[in-house]
XYZ file of C-alpha atoms in Angstrom:
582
model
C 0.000 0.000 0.000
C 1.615 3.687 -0.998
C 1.658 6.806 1.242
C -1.017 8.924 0.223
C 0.734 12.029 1.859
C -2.378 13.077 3.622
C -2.004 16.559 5.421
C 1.351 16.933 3.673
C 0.739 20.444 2.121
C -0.193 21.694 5.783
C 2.851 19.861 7.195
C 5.455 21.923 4.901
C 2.799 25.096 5.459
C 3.478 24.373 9.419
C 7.292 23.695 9.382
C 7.718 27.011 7.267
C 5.780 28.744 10.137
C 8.167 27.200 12.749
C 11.792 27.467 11.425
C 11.737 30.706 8.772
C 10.920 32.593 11.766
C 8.130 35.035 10.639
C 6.148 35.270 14.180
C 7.531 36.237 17.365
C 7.098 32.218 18.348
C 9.003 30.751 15.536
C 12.539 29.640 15.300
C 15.308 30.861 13.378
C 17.764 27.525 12.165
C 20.062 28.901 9.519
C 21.951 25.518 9.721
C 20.023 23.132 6.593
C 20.872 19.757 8.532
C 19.708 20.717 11.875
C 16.617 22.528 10.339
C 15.892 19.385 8.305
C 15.980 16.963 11.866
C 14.048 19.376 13.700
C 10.986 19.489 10.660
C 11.206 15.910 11.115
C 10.547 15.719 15.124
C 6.809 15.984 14.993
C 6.141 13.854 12.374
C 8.718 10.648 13.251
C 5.905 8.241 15.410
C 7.104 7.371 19.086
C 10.568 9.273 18.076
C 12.870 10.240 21.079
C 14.598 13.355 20.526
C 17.611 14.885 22.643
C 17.999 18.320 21.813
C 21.689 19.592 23.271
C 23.407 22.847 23.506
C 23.853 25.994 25.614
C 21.019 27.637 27.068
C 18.768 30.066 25.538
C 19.577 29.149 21.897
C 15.510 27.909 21.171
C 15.670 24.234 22.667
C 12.032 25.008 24.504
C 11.151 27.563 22.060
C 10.946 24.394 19.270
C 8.904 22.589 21.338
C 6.596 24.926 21.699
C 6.439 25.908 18.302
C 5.644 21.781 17.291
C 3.212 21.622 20.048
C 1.141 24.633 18.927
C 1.088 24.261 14.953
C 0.847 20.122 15.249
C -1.127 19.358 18.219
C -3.164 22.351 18.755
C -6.112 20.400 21.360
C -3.271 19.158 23.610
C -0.775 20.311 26.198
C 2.882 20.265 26.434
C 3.647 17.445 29.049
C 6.533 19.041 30.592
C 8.835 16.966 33.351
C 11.453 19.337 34.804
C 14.204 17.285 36.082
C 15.768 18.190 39.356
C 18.341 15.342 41.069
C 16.815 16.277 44.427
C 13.220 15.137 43.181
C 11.950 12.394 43.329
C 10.113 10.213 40.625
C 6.658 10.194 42.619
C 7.432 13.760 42.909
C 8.022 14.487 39.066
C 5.255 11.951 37.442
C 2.330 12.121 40.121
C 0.127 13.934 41.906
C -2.186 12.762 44.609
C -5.573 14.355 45.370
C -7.083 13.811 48.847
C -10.324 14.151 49.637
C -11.695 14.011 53.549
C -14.340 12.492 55.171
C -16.005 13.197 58.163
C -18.114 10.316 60.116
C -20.458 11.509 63.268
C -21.125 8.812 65.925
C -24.042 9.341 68.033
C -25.650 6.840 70.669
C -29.573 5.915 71.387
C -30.649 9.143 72.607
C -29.028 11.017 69.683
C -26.175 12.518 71.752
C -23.165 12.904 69.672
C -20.317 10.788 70.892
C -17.427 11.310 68.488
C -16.521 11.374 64.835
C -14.299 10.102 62.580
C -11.894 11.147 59.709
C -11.249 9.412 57.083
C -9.181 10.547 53.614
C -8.897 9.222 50.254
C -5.278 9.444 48.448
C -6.071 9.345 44.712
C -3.293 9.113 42.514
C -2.976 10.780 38.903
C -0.953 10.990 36.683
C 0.912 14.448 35.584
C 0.586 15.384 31.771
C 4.033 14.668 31.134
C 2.598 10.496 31.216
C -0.837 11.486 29.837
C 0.157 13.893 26.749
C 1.087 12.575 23.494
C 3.641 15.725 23.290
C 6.273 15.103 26.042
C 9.196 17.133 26.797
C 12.394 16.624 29.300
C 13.486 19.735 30.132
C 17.453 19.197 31.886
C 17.506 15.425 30.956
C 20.439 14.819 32.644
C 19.429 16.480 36.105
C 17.009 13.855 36.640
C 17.724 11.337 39.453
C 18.843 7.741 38.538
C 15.325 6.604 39.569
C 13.465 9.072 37.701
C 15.676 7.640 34.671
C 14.588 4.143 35.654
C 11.164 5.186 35.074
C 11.154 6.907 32.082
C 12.689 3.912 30.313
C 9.795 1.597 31.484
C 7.555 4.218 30.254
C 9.559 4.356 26.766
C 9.411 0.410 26.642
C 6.159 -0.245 27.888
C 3.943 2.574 26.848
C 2.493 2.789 30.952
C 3.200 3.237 34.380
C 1.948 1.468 37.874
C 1.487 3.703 40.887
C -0.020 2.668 43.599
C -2.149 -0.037 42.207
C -2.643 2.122 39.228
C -2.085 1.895 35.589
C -1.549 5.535 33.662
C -0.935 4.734 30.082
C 0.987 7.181 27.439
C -0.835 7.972 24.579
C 0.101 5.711 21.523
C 1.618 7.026 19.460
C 3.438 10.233 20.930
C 6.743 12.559 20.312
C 9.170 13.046 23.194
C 12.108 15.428 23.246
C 14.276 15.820 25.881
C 16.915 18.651 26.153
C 20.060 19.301 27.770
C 22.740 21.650 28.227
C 26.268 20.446 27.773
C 27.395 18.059 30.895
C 30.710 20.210 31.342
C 28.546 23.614 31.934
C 25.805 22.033 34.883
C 27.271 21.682 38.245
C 25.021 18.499 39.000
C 24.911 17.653 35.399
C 25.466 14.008 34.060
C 25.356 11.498 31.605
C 22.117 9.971 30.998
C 22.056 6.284 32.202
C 23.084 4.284 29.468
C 19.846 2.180 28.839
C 17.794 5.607 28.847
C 20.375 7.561 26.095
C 19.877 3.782 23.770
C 16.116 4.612 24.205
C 17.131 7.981 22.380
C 16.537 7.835 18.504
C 18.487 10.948 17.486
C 20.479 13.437 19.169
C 20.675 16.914 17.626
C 23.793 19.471 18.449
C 22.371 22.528 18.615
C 25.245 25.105 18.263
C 25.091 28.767 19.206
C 24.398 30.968 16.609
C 26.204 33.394 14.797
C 26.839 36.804 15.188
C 24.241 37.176 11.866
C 21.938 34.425 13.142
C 21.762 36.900 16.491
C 20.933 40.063 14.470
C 18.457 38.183 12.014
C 16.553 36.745 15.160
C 16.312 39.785 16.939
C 15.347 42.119 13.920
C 12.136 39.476 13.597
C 11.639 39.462 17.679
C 11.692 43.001 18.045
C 10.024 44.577 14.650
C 6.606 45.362 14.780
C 5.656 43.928 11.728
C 6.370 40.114 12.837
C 3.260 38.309 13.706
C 3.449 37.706 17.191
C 1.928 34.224 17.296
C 2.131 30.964 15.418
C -0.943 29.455 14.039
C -2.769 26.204 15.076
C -2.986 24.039 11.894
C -2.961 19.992 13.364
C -5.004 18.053 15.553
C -3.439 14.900 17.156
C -6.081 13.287 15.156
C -4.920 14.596 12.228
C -1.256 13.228 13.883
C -2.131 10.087 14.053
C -3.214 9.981 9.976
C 0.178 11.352 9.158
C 1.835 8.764 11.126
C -0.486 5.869 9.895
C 0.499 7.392 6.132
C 4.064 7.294 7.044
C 4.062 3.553 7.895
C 3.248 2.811 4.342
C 6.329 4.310 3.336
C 9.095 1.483 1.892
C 12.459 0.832 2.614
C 14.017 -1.993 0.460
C 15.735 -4.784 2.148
C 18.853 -4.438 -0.096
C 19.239 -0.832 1.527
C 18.909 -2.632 5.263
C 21.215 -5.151 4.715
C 23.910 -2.669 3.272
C 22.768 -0.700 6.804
C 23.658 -3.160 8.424
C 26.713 -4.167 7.130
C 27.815 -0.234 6.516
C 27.537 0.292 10.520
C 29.102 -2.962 11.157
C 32.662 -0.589 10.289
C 32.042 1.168 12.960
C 32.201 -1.870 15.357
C 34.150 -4.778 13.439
C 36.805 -5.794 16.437
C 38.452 -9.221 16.214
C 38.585 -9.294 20.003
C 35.244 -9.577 21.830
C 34.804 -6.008 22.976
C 30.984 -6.577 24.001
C 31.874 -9.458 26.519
C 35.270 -8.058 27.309
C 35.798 -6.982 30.721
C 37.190 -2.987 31.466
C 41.198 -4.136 31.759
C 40.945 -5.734 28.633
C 39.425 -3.624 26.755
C 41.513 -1.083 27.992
C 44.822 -2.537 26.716
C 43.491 -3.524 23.312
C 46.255 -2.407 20.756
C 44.745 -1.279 17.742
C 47.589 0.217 16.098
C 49.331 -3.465 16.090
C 46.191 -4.660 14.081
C 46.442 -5.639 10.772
C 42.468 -5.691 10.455
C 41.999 -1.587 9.632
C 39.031 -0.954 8.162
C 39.242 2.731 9.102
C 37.032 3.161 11.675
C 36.782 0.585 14.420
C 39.678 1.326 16.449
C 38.268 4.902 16.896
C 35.487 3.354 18.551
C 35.940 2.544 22.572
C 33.258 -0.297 22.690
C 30.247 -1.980 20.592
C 26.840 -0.770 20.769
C 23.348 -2.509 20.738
C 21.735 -2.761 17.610
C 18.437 -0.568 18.398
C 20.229 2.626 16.262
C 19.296 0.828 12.955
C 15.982 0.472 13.719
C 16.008 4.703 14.749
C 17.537 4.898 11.804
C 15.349 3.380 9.483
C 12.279 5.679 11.577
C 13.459 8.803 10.689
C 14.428 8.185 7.423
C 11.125 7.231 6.600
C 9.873 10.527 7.666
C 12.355 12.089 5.514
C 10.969 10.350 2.709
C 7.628 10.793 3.484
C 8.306 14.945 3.875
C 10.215 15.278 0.473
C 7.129 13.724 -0.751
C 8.794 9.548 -1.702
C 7.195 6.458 -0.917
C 10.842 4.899 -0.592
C 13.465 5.047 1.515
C 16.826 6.139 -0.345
C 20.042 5.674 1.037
C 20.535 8.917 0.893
C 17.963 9.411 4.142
C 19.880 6.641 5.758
C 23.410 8.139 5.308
C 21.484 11.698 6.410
C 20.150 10.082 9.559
C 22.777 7.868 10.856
C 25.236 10.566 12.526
C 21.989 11.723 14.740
C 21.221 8.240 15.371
C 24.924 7.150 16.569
C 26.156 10.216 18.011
C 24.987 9.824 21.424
C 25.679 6.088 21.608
C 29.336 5.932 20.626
C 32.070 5.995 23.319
C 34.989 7.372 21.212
C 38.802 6.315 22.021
C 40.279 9.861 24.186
C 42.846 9.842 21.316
C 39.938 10.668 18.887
C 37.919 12.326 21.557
C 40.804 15.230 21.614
C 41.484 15.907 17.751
C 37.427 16.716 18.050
C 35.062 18.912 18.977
C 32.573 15.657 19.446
C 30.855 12.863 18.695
C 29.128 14.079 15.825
C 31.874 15.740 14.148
C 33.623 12.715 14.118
C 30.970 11.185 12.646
C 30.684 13.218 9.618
C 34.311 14.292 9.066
C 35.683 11.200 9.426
C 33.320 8.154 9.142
C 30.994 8.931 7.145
C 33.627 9.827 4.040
C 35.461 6.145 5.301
C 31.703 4.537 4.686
C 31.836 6.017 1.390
C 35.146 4.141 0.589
C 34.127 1.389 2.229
C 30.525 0.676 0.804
C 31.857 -1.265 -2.471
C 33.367 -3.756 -0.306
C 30.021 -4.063 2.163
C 28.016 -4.630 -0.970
C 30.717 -7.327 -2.073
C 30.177 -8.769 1.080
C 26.613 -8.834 0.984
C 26.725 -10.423 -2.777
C 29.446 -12.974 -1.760
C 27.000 -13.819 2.029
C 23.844 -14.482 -0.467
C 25.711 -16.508 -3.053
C 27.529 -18.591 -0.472
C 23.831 -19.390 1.432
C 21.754 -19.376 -1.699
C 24.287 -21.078 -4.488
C 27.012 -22.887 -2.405
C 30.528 -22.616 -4.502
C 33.912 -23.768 -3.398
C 35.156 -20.757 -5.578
C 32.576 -18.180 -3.291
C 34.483 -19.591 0.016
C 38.310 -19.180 -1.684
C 37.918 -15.557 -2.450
C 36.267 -14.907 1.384
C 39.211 -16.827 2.796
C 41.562 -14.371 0.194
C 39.804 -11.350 1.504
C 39.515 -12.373 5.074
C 42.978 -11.905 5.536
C 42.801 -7.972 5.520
C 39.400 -7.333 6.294
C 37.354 -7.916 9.528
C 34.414 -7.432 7.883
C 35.165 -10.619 5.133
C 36.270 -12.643 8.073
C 33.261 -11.735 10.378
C 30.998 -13.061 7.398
C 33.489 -16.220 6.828
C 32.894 -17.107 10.182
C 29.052 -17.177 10.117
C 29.240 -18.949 6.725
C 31.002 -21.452 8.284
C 28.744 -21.742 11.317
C 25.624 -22.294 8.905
C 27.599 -24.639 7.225
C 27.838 -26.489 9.717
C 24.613 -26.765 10.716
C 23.363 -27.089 7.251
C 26.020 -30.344 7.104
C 24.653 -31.793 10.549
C 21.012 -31.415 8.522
C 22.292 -32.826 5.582
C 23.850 -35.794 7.445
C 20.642 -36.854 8.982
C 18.475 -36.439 5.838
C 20.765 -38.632 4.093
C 20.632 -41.520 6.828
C 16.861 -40.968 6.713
C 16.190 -41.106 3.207
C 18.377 -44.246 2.823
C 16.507 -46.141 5.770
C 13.320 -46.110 3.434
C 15.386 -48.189 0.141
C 15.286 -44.998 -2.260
C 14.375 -46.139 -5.792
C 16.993 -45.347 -8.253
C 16.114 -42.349 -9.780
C 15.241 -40.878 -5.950
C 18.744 -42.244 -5.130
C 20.171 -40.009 -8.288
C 18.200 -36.891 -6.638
C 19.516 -37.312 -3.333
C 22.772 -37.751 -4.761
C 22.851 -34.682 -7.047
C 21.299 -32.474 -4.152
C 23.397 -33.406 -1.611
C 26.588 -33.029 -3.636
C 25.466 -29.596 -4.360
C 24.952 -28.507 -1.030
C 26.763 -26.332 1.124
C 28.261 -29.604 2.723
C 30.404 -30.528 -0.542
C 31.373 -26.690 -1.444
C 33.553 -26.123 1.508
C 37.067 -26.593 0.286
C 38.893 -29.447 2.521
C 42.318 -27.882 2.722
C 41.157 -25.150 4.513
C 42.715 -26.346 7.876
C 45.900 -24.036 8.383
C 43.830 -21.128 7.051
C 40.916 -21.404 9.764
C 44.193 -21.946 12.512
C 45.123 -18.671 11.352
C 41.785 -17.395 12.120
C 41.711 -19.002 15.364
C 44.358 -17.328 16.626
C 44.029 -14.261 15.225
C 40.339 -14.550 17.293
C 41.413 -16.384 20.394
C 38.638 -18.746 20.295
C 38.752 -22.215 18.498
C 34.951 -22.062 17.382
C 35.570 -21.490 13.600
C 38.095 -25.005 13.750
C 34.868 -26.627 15.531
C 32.701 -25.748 13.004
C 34.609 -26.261 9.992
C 35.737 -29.835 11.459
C 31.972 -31.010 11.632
C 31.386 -29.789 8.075
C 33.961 -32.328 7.230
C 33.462 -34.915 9.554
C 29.335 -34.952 8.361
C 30.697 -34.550 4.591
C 33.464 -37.472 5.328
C 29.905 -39.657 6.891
C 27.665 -38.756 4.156
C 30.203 -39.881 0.898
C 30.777 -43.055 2.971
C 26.533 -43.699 2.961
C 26.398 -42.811 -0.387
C 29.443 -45.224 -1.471
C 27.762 -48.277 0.867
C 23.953 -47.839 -1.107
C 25.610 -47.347 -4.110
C 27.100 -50.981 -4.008
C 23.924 -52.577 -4.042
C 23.209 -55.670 -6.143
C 20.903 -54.398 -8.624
C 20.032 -50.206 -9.638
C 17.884 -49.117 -12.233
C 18.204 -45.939 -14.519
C 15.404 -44.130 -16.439
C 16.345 -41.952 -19.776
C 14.965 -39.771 -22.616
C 14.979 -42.217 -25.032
C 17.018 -39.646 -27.388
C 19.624 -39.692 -24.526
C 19.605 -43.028 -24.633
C 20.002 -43.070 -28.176
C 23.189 -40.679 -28.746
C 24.884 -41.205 -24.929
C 23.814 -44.851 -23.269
C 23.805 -46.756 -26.597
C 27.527 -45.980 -27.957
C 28.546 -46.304 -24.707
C 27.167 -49.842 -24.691
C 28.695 -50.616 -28.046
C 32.326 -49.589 -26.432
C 31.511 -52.008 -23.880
C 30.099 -54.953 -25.176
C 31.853 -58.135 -27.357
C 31.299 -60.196 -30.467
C 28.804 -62.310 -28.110
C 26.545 -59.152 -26.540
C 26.474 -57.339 -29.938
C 23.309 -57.976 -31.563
C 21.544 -57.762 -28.123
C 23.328 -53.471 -27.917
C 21.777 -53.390 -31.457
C 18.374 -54.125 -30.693
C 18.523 -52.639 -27.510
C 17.800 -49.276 -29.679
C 13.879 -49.982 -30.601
C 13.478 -53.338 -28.327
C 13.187 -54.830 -25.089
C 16.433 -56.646 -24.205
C 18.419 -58.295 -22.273
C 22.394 -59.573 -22.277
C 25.179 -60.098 -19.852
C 28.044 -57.315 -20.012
C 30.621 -57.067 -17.403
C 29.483 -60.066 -14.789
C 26.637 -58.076 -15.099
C 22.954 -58.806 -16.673
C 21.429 -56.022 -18.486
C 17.626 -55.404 -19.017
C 16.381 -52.714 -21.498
C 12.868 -51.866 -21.845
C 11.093 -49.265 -23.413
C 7.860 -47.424 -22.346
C 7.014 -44.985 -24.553
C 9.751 -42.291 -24.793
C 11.102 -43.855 -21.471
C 14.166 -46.001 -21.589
C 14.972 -48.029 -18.533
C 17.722 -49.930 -17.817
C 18.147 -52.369 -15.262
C 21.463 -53.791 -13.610
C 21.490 -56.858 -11.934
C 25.037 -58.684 -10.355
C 25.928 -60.644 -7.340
C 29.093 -59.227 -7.258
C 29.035 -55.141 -7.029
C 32.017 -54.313 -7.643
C 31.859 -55.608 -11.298
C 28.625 -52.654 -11.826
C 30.824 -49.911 -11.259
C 32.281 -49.295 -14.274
C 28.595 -49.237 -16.388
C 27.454 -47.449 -13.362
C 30.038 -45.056 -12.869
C 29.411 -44.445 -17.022
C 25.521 -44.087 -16.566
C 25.401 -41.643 -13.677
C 27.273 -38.658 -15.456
C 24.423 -39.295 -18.295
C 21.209 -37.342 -17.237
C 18.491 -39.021 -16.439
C 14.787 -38.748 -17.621
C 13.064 -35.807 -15.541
């Protein structure tokens, strides 16, 4: 189903209002990037936004602007964070109501009364508002954080034996000054900042950004308020329209493998404890790819996903019902700023995260995105097409780059288990006495398999691996491929001895391959038999072995019979590189 870009004139109408700053409310972005992330804030469904830089540079002012032109019938739910409150303090509010009882005895004196009061929680608008904003993230108190992610994960809260649940679907920004300028400023726990989608730097503006922003504050002829063009029913259309917009899974896999650069470590940095991650060396690595050993440790996966959110938004506002890579490569610094831990040597030749991010990595992705979609072609053919040629050049490549090797080493882990499969199928088929031409099937599938393409001289290569990886998995797995392989030709040798096989063929095959193959074969004795063999049913001795030919139609079958199997193999040997009948 295609986008039908419902509202979409009124969205650009809206955003035009808010960032070309032509009312006293609006915001002036001179900067085409950030303007372009901020337009896409109130339309990206359940986004997470972190808005950072120095006070006063229109971090609240945006959010106020979105609220009023986008979700004119609701209220900003605004959560101030302050470490010396606590969560009940910041996300309830309890009304209490008192009741008075009056006890009187049998002559109607009063004897005494009784109070009683009702605590009724509620929730603040900050849970109950589809519009939620942060203000001084990283004030709020590790609790507070706690509770914010449950509400991110699980769209609700429970307070005293009561469920408040977030409106579905909603926009949240949080903002923050820089962590170096708050006294009681912090990082945001690091479960809470993954929760984050994007993370936009808002830098301070220009001396001509000043001037321009004032001249509009101050003149009289500037409107002095925005106007109220979207419901959050008319929201929730826009974001049901933006669903239908399509990303191709060719431009997620090469996602996927692009941010894999980023991350690519032959040592085990996700399971690795502190000391050893400290003293990884990765100037004594031969594996450079250009970016990983820039990076301090791995992330979790959940960026691609805000990745492939906005983008679609960006799509969806230039007016495309497909996702371009374009939007992806746009998106991903936002989307990995905030989560990357960069090595201090990095951290001091930049001003941050983000500048590292598009200075450096994003121009190495370019470089690097021939060999991810090589990668990606070479993965496919190796799963879909198995070739022993496929699995020499990733063992050539592998050498050099982490990336090649990271993929050899999941080839040869579904190898494996493909061979274990294999293996089993094989025994089972065989238990049930195959017919000869299912015998020739199993045969010719097997043989094609990923079992038989794995090259079997691959054993000091995969030691190099081994201990170039400190782990003796990839030897495990390539060891069962040819253990299983080494079980399965010794099956198919033992059922191919049997005492008597039959083959089925075209009869023009038969004709042109089986016949003057037969006349090599035969003697003086057998000859007239071959002969006739060609329009009639037959049969001779050739080889110790009796030989029945009948015909059925344009079916030619020919049946082997010997008590001793080892005189077969040559005819059969000849007769199962002809292809059979279909």
């Amino acid at each position: 189903m295609e986008p039908s870009f419902i509202h979409h004139e009124t969205v650009l109408a809206g955003l035009k209002e808010i960032f070309n700053g032509k009312t006293k409310e609006s915001v002036t972005i001179f900067d085409p990037s950030i303007k372009t992330m901020l337009c896409l804030i109130p339309l990206t469904e359940n986004g997470i936004t972190l808005l950072e830089g120095i006070m006063g540079i229109g971090k609240g002012v945006s959010t106020r602007a979105i609220q009023k032109v986008f979700f004119k019938d609701q209220k900003i739910g605004l959560l101030q964070c302050d470490p010396d409150k606590r969560q009940e303090e910041s996300l309830y509010e309890t009304a209490v109501t008192s009741n008075t009882h009056y006890n009187y005895d049998k002559s109607g004196q009063l004897t005494n009364t009784q109070q009683e009061y009702d605590f009724d929680p509620r929730a603040m608008d900050f849970v109950t508002q589809p519009i939620k904003f942060v203000n001084e993230a990283n004030r709020a108190s590790k609790s507070l954080q706690d509770t914010l992610l449950r509400l991110f994960q699980e769209q609700e809260l429970e307070y005293k034996g009561k469920i408040f649940r977030s409106p579905n679907p909603s926009i949240t920004i949080f903002d923050q000054n820089p962590v170096h300028m708050q006294n009681d400023g912090r990082r945001l726990e690091p479960a809470l900042e993954d929760r984050i989608d994007v993370k936009i730097p808002m830098c301070a503006p220009s001396l001509f950004t000043i001037i321009a922003t004032q001249t509009i504050k101050t003149s009289d002829k500037t409107a002095a308020e925005l106007p109220s063009l979207l419901s959050y029913v008319q929201m929730t259309e826009i974001y049901e329209d933006i669903r239908k917009v399509h990303i191709k899974s060719e431009d997620i896999y090469l996602l996927s493998a692009i941010t894999q650069l980023f991350f690519a470590c032959k040592h085990r940095r996700d399971i690795a404890n502190e000391i050893y991650n400290e003293n990884i060396n990765c100037k004594a690595c031969s594996f450079d790819n250009g970016l990983c050993a820039h990076v301090k440790y791995p992330i979790g996966q959940r960026f691609i996903e805000s990745i492939l959110k906005f983008s679609k938004t960006k799509a969806w506002l230039e007016k495309r019902d497909t996702v371009s890579i374009d939007d992806i490569m746009f998106i991903m610094p936002y989307a990995l700023n905030h989560r990357i831990t960069l090595q201090p040597e990095t951290m001091s030749k930049y001003v941050d995260a983000h500048t590292w991010i598009v200075e450096y990595a994003i121009p190495k992705v370019e470089q690097q995105k021939q060999h991810c979609l090589d990668i990606l072609s070479k993965y496919q053919q190796a799963i879909a097409k198995p070739a022993s040629s496929i699995i020499e050049e990733m063992f050539k490549y592998s050498r050099q780059n982490m990336l090649y090797l990271n993929t050899l080493i999941d080839i040869l882990r579904i190898y494996a288990n493909t061979s274990t499969r294999d293996l089993e199928d094989v025994m089972s088929i065989l238990e049930t006495q195959p017919k000869d031409d299912d015998f020739q099937l199993l045969e010719q599938r097997i043989k094609s398999s990923q079992t038989f393409a794995m090259p079997t001289d691959k054993k000091p290569d995969i030691q190099v691996i081994c201990d170039t990886l400190s782990t003796m998995v990839p030897m495990r797995n390539y060891e069962k491929i040819l253990s299983n392989r080494e079980s399965i030709e010794t099956l198919l040798k033992k059922y191919n001895e049997r005492k008597e096989k039959t083959f089925k063929f075209d009869k023009e095959v038969f004709s042109k391959q089986v016949f003057p193959e037969f006349v090599n074969l035969g003697t003086t004795k057998n000859k007239t038999n071959i002969q006739e063999s060609l329009t009639t049913d037959v049969s001779f001795t050739m080889l110790s072995t009796t030989i029945t030919i009948t015909h059925q139609n344009d079916i030619v079958m020919v049946n082997l019979k010997s008590e001793k199997p080892d005189s077969m193999t040559k005819i059969t040997s000849i007769l199962e590189d002809i292809p059979a009948y279909a």
